[in-house]
Amino acid sequence: MHCRTRSLTRDRLRAAVAVAAGLGLAVSLAACGKAAQVGERVGAVGTHRAALRIGLLLPENEIVRFERFDKPLIQKRVKELCPRCTVNYASAQHDPAAQRYQIEAMITNGVDVLILDAVDTKAVRHSVIQARRANVPVVAYDRLAQGPISGYVSFDGAEVGRLQGKALLKALGPHAEDRRIVMMNGSSTDPNAGWFERGARSVLRGKVKIAKSYETVGWRPENANRNMTAAIAALGPHGIDGVLAANDGLAAGAITAMKTARIRPLPPVTGQDAEAAGIQRILSGEQYMTVYKPFKPEAYTAAEMAVALGQGKSLNGITTRRVDNETVRGIPTVLLRPVAVTVHNIKSTVFKDRLYRVDQICTEKYADDCRRAGLIGPGGS
């Protein structure tokens, strides 16, 4: 199959997408072997003030980061770059079918560009193809979706896993090779989960015994809780020396299971996302570390990509590298570096970046922990 210029107008393409969606017709991808191309760059992002309609599709709103950080930061940056632009938001609530419908509805309703954090990166491929046929560029956000993606921004997932693995080995001490750990990985439908796991295993291999390893459906804490309960039953309450949990939600589920089993002291547990509850668990000693991914540069980069693509510009001045997915090669990409956070550097990371105010973390329950960590003074300020 050969790439060719499409003669249909954008409106006719959108109409075709709507009909195809209604009839459930399969759309085949023109396998050109290259990332979706955009027009030549004609100036700095934001110099063009045309009103764009940007669709923002996030996978859920249960994880704190999406509603509190990603969504408002993207909206803020879009407005800074293009005051007349609008952001249409939808949350898929973990449902791949719902997200596909949301994408198709946004295309039909005339969005100019999409920012997509896919629930299921493979299941969304057909919808990304539909967007491409309608001349609607798609920015893959945080997870690399399949299909003809025009741009991609995320964090280096292998480094996330390496940071978790290194921290866990440090917590286990000099004889880690004799210790047994449980790996609580993310959802198998999320390519980032495999990315994190591969990074962690590259550090852990040969240096610790991985006694149990689980994929956690939907990244749900309650599923992590069930998996951890099964691990405790299999290994015994004293047979687990550490838990490599892929994010803070999974850490919470695993810690609850261990507390229910009355495991004392708790073994070191990793995390990711620097959720407020995760930071508090680190302060209280229930969780050893988390991986902080500064949301602002990721969200701002996605907004900048979307505005540039919507204005027909290239991403050459924004992206720094190119990656491939299973569909296309050479997707313009930005991969950001994550940061490990323990009790020793909370002040210089999440507080310094104003991710949280001190009073949001150092509530009455955690006041003594905050004093010990030097986050508040003897009088509580």
Coordinates of C-alpha atoms in Angstrom, one line a residue:
M1 CA 0.0 0.0 0.0
H2 CA 1.4 3.4 -1.0
C3 CA 1.1 6.7 0.8
R4 CA -0.9 9.2 -1.3
T5 CA -2.3 12.7 -0.8
R6 CA -5.9 12.7 0.2
S7 CA -8.2 14.9 -1.8
L8 CA -11.1 15.0 0.7
T9 CA -11.5 18.2 2.7
R10 CA -11.3 18.0 6.5
D11 CA -15.1 18.4 6.8
R12 CA -15.7 15.5 4.4
L13 CA -13.1 13.4 6.2
R14 CA -14.8 14.0 9.5
A15 CA -18.1 13.1 8.0
A16 CA -16.5 9.9 6.7
V17 CA -15.2 9.1 10.1
A18 CA -18.6 9.6 11.6
V19 CA -20.2 7.3 9.1
A20 CA -17.5 4.7 9.6
A21 CA -17.8 4.9 13.4
G22 CA -21.6 4.4 13.1
L23 CA -21.3 1.4 10.8
G24 CA -18.4 -0.1 12.6
L25 CA -16.3 -0.2 9.4
A26 CA -12.6 -1.2 9.7
V27 CA -10.2 1.4 8.6
S28 CA -6.8 0.2 7.3
L29 CA -3.6 2.2 7.9
A30 CA -1.5 3.2 5.0
A31 CA 1.7 1.7 6.3
C32 CA 4.2 4.3 5.1
G33 CA 6.7 3.5 7.8
K34 CA 7.1 7.1 9.0
A35 CA 5.5 9.2 11.7
A36 CA 2.6 11.4 10.7
Q37 CA 4.0 14.6 9.1
V38 CA 3.0 18.2 9.8
G39 CA 3.6 21.4 7.9
E40 CA 6.8 23.4 8.0
R41 CA 7.5 25.5 11.0
V42 CA 6.7 29.1 10.4
G43 CA 7.4 30.8 13.7
A44 CA 7.5 30.3 17.5
V45 CA 4.6 28.5 19.1
G46 CA 1.9 30.9 20.1
T47 CA 2.6 33.6 17.5
H48 CA -0.5 32.4 15.6
R49 CA -3.7 33.3 17.4
A50 CA -6.3 31.3 15.5
A51 CA -8.8 29.6 17.7
L52 CA -8.0 25.9 17.9
R53 CA -10.2 23.2 19.4
I54 CA -8.0 20.8 21.3
G55 CA -9.3 17.5 22.6
L56 CA -7.8 16.2 25.9
L57 CA -8.4 12.5 26.6
L58 CA -7.2 11.2 29.9
P59 CA -7.6 7.5 31.0
E60 CA -9.2 8.1 34.4
N61 CA -9.8 10.6 37.2
E62 CA -9.2 8.3 40.2
I63 CA -5.4 8.8 40.2
V64 CA -4.8 12.2 41.8
R65 CA -2.3 13.5 39.3
F66 CA -4.7 13.6 36.3
E67 CA -7.3 15.9 37.8
R68 CA -5.0 17.9 40.1
F69 CA -2.0 18.4 37.8
D70 CA -2.1 17.2 34.2
K71 CA -5.5 18.5 33.2
P72 CA -5.2 22.1 34.7
L73 CA -1.6 22.5 33.6
I74 CA -2.4 21.5 30.0
Q75 CA -5.4 23.9 30.0
K76 CA -3.3 26.7 31.5
R77 CA -0.4 26.4 29.0
V78 CA -2.8 26.2 26.0
K79 CA -4.4 29.5 27.1
E80 CA -1.0 31.1 27.5
L81 CA 0.0 30.0 24.0
C82 CA -3.4 30.6 22.3
P83 CA -5.9 32.7 24.3
R84 CA -8.7 31.9 22.0
C85 CA -8.1 28.2 21.9
T86 CA -10.4 25.8 23.8
V87 CA -9.7 22.5 25.5
N88 CA -12.4 19.8 25.4
Y89 CA -11.8 17.3 28.1
A90 CA -13.0 13.7 28.6
S91 CA -12.0 11.0 31.1
A92 CA -12.4 7.3 30.0
Q93 CA -12.8 5.9 33.5
H94 CA -10.5 3.0 32.7
D95 CA -12.7 1.9 29.8
P96 CA -11.0 1.5 26.4
A97 CA -14.3 1.3 24.5
A98 CA -15.4 4.6 26.2
Q99 CA -12.2 6.3 25.1
R100 CA -12.6 5.1 21.5
Y101 CA -16.1 6.6 21.5
Q102 CA -14.8 9.9 23.0
I103 CA -12.1 10.2 20.3
E104 CA -14.5 9.6 17.5
A105 CA -17.0 12.0 19.0
M106 CA -14.4 14.7 19.3
I107 CA -13.3 14.2 15.6
T108 CA -17.0 14.4 14.5
N109 CA -17.5 17.5 16.6
G110 CA -14.6 19.3 14.9
V111 CA -11.5 19.2 17.1
D112 CA -8.3 20.3 15.4
V113 CA -5.8 18.2 17.4
L114 CA -5.9 15.6 20.2
I115 CA -3.8 15.0 23.3
L116 CA -4.3 11.3 24.2
D117 CA -3.3 9.4 27.2
A118 CA -4.6 6.0 26.2
V119 CA -6.3 3.5 28.5
D120 CA -5.2 0.7 26.2
T121 CA -2.6 1.7 23.7
K122 CA -3.3 -1.1 21.3
A123 CA -7.1 -0.9 21.4
V124 CA -7.0 2.8 20.6
R125 CA -5.1 2.2 17.3
H126 CA -8.2 2.2 15.1
S127 CA -9.3 5.5 16.5
V128 CA -5.9 7.1 16.0
I129 CA -6.1 6.0 12.4
Q130 CA -9.5 7.7 12.1
A131 CA -8.0 10.9 13.5
R132 CA -5.2 10.7 10.9
R133 CA -7.7 10.3 8.1
A134 CA -9.6 13.3 9.3
N135 CA -6.4 15.3 9.4
V136 CA -6.5 15.6 13.2
P137 CA -2.9 15.2 14.6
V138 CA -2.6 13.1 17.8
V139 CA -0.1 13.8 20.6
A140 CA 0.5 10.7 22.7
Y141 CA 0.7 11.8 26.3
D142 CA 2.5 9.8 29.0
R143 CA 1.8 6.5 27.1
L144 CA 2.8 5.8 23.5
A145 CA -0.4 4.8 21.7
Q146 CA -0.4 2.7 18.6
G147 CA -1.3 4.2 15.2
P148 CA 0.0 7.2 13.3
I149 CA 0.9 9.4 16.2
S150 CA 2.3 12.9 15.4
G151 CA 4.1 13.6 18.7
Y152 CA 4.9 12.0 22.0
V153 CA 5.8 13.3 25.4
S154 CA 6.5 11.2 28.5
F155 CA 9.1 10.4 31.1
D156 CA 11.9 7.9 30.6
G157 CA 10.2 4.8 31.9
A158 CA 13.3 2.7 32.1
E159 CA 14.8 5.3 34.4
V160 CA 11.7 5.2 36.6
G161 CA 12.2 1.5 37.1
R162 CA 16.0 1.8 37.6
L163 CA 15.4 4.5 40.3
Q164 CA 12.9 2.2 42.1
G165 CA 15.3 -0.8 41.8
K166 CA 18.3 1.1 43.1
A167 CA 16.4 2.5 46.0
L168 CA 15.0 -0.9 47.0
L169 CA 18.5 -2.5 46.9
K170 CA 19.8 0.3 49.0
A171 CA 17.0 -0.2 51.6
L172 CA 17.7 -4.0 51.7
G173 CA 21.3 -3.4 52.6
P174 CA 24.6 -5.2 51.8
H175 CA 23.1 -8.8 51.7
A176 CA 20.3 -8.1 49.3
E177 CA 21.1 -11.2 47.3
D178 CA 19.6 -13.3 50.1
R179 CA 16.4 -11.3 50.4
R180 CA 13.1 -12.0 48.7
I181 CA 10.9 -9.3 47.1
V182 CA 7.5 -9.0 45.5
M183 CA 7.1 -7.1 42.2
M184 CA 3.8 -5.3 42.0
N185 CA 3.8 -4.2 38.3
G186 CA 1.2 -2.1 36.5
S187 CA -1.4 -3.0 34.0
S188 CA -0.5 -5.2 31.0
T189 CA -2.5 -2.9 28.7
D190 CA -0.1 0.0 29.6
P191 CA 3.2 -0.1 27.7
N192 CA 4.7 2.1 30.4
A193 CA 4.2 -0.7 32.9
G194 CA 6.4 -3.0 30.9
W195 CA 8.9 -0.2 30.5
F196 CA 9.1 0.4 34.3
E197 CA 9.4 -3.3 34.9
R198 CA 12.2 -3.8 32.4
G199 CA 14.1 -0.9 34.0
A200 CA 13.7 -2.3 37.5
R201 CA 14.7 -5.8 36.5
S202 CA 17.9 -4.5 34.8
V203 CA 19.0 -3.3 38.2
L204 CA 17.6 -6.1 40.3
R205 CA 18.8 -9.0 38.2
G206 CA 21.2 -11.2 40.1
K207 CA 21.1 -8.9 43.1
V208 CA 17.9 -10.0 44.9
K209 CA 15.4 -12.9 44.6
I210 CA 12.1 -11.9 43.0
A211 CA 9.8 -14.4 44.7
K212 CA 6.6 -13.2 43.2
S213 CA 5.7 -10.9 40.4
Y214 CA 2.2 -9.6 39.5
E215 CA 0.6 -7.5 36.8
T216 CA -2.1 -5.3 38.4
V217 CA -5.2 -5.0 36.3
G218 CA -6.2 -1.4 35.7
W219 CA -3.5 -0.1 38.0
R220 CA -6.1 -0.4 40.8
P221 CA -4.9 -0.4 44.4
E222 CA -7.6 -2.9 45.4
N223 CA -6.1 -5.4 42.8
A224 CA -2.6 -4.8 44.3
N225 CA -4.1 -5.5 47.7
R226 CA -5.5 -8.8 46.5
N227 CA -2.2 -9.7 44.8
M228 CA -0.2 -8.8 47.9
T229 CA -2.6 -10.9 50.1
A230 CA -1.9 -13.9 47.7
A231 CA 1.9 -13.2 48.0
I232 CA 1.7 -13.2 51.8
A233 CA -0.2 -16.5 51.8
A234 CA 2.4 -18.1 49.5
L235 CA 5.6 -16.7 51.1
G236 CA 4.5 -16.3 54.7
P237 CA 4.2 -13.0 56.6
H238 CA 8.0 -13.1 57.3
G239 CA 9.0 -14.2 53.9
I240 CA 8.9 -10.8 52.1
D241 CA 11.8 -8.4 52.5
G242 CA 10.7 -5.7 50.1
V243 CA 8.1 -4.7 47.6
L244 CA 8.8 -3.0 44.3
A245 CA 5.4 -1.3 43.7
A246 CA 5.2 0.4 40.3
N247 CA 3.3 3.5 41.7
D248 CA 1.9 5.0 44.9
G249 CA -1.5 3.5 44.4
L250 CA -0.1 0.0 44.1
A251 CA 2.1 0.7 47.1
A252 CA -1.0 1.7 49.1
G253 CA -2.7 -1.5 48.2
A254 CA 0.3 -3.6 49.1
I255 CA 0.9 -1.8 52.4
T256 CA -2.7 -2.2 53.5
A257 CA -2.5 -6.0 52.8
M258 CA 0.7 -6.2 54.9
K259 CA -0.8 -4.2 57.7
T260 CA -3.9 -6.4 57.7
A261 CA -1.5 -9.4 58.0
R262 CA 0.1 -7.6 60.9
I263 CA 3.5 -7.6 59.3
R264 CA 5.8 -5.5 61.5
P265 CA 8.0 -3.8 60.7
L266 CA 6.9 -3.2 57.2
P267 CA 9.5 -4.0 54.5
P268 CA 10.7 -1.2 52.2
V269 CA 8.1 -0.4 49.5
T270 CA 8.7 1.7 46.4
G271 CA 6.3 3.9 44.5
Q272 CA 5.8 6.5 41.8
D273 CA 3.9 9.7 41.1
A274 CA 4.7 11.5 44.4
E275 CA 1.0 11.5 45.5
A276 CA 0.3 13.3 48.7
A277 CA -0.6 10.1 50.5
G278 CA 2.6 8.5 49.2
I279 CA 4.7 11.4 50.6
Q280 CA 2.9 11.1 53.9
R281 CA 3.6 7.3 54.0
I282 CA 7.2 8.0 53.3
L283 CA 7.3 10.5 56.3
S284 CA 5.6 7.9 58.6
G285 CA 8.0 5.1 57.5
E286 CA 5.4 3.0 55.8
Q287 CA 6.7 3.6 52.3
Y288 CA 10.4 3.9 51.5
M289 CA 10.4 6.1 48.3
T290 CA 8.5 7.4 45.3
V291 CA 9.5 8.5 41.9
Y292 CA 8.6 12.2 41.2
K293 CA 7.8 13.0 37.6
P294 CA 7.5 16.8 37.5
F295 CA 4.1 17.2 35.8
K296 CA 4.5 20.7 34.7
P297 CA 7.1 20.2 32.0
E298 CA 5.3 17.1 30.7
A299 CA 1.9 18.9 30.5
Y300 CA 3.4 22.1 29.1
T301 CA 5.2 20.2 26.4
A302 CA 2.0 18.4 25.4
A303 CA 0.2 21.7 25.2
E304 CA 3.0 23.2 23.1
M305 CA 3.0 20.2 20.7
A306 CA -0.8 20.4 20.3
V307 CA -0.8 24.1 19.6
A308 CA 2.1 23.8 17.1
L309 CA 0.4 20.9 15.3
G310 CA -2.9 22.6 15.2
Q311 CA -1.3 25.6 13.6
G312 CA 0.3 23.4 10.9
K313 CA 3.9 23.7 12.3
S314 CA 6.5 21.1 12.8
L315 CA 7.7 19.9 16.2
N316 CA 11.4 20.4 15.4
G317 CA 11.8 23.2 17.9
I318 CA 10.1 21.3 20.7
T319 CA 11.1 17.6 20.4
T320 CA 14.6 16.3 21.1
R321 CA 14.5 12.7 19.8
R322 CA 12.4 10.2 17.8
V323 CA 10.9 6.9 18.8
D324 CA 8.9 4.1 17.1
N325 CA 5.7 2.4 17.9
E326 CA 4.4 -0.8 16.3
T327 CA 2.7 1.2 13.6
V328 CA 5.1 4.0 12.5
R329 CA 8.7 5.0 12.9
G330 CA 10.3 8.3 13.8
I331 CA 7.7 9.9 16.1
P332 CA 8.9 13.3 17.3
T333 CA 9.4 12.8 21.1
V334 CA 10.4 14.4 24.4
L335 CA 11.4 12.1 27.2
L336 CA 11.8 13.8 30.6
R337 CA 13.9 12.6 33.5
P338 CA 12.2 11.4 36.8
V339 CA 13.6 12.0 40.3
A340 CA 13.7 9.6 43.2
V341 CA 12.2 11.0 46.5
T342 CA 12.9 9.7 50.0
V343 CA 12.3 11.2 53.4
H344 CA 15.7 13.0 53.0
N345 CA 14.9 15.1 49.9
I346 CA 11.1 15.9 50.1
K347 CA 11.9 19.5 50.8
S348 CA 14.3 19.9 47.9
T349 CA 11.9 18.2 45.4
V350 CA 8.1 18.3 45.8
F351 CA 8.1 21.2 48.2
K352 CA 10.7 23.2 46.2
D353 CA 8.6 22.7 43.0
R354 CA 5.5 23.7 44.9
L355 CA 3.8 20.4 44.1
Y356 CA 2.3 20.6 47.6
R357 CA 2.2 23.2 50.4
V358 CA 3.7 22.1 53.7
D359 CA 0.3 22.3 55.4
Q360 CA -1.2 19.9 52.8
I361 CA 1.3 17.2 53.8
C362 CA 2.1 18.1 57.4
T363 CA -1.4 17.6 58.8
E364 CA -1.9 17.0 62.5
K365 CA -1.5 13.2 62.0
Y366 CA 1.9 13.7 60.3
A367 CA 3.1 16.7 62.3
D368 CA 5.6 14.7 64.4
D369 CA 6.9 12.9 61.3
C370 CA 7.4 16.3 59.5
R371 CA 9.3 17.7 62.5
R372 CA 11.6 14.7 62.4
A373 CA 12.2 15.2 58.7
G374 CA 12.9 18.9 59.3
L375 CA 9.9 20.1 57.2
I376 CA 8.4 22.1 60.1
G377 CA 9.8 23.6 63.2
P378 CA 9.2 22.6 66.8
G379 CA 6.1 24.8 67.0
G380 CA 4.6 23.3 63.9
S381 CA 5.5 26.0 61.3

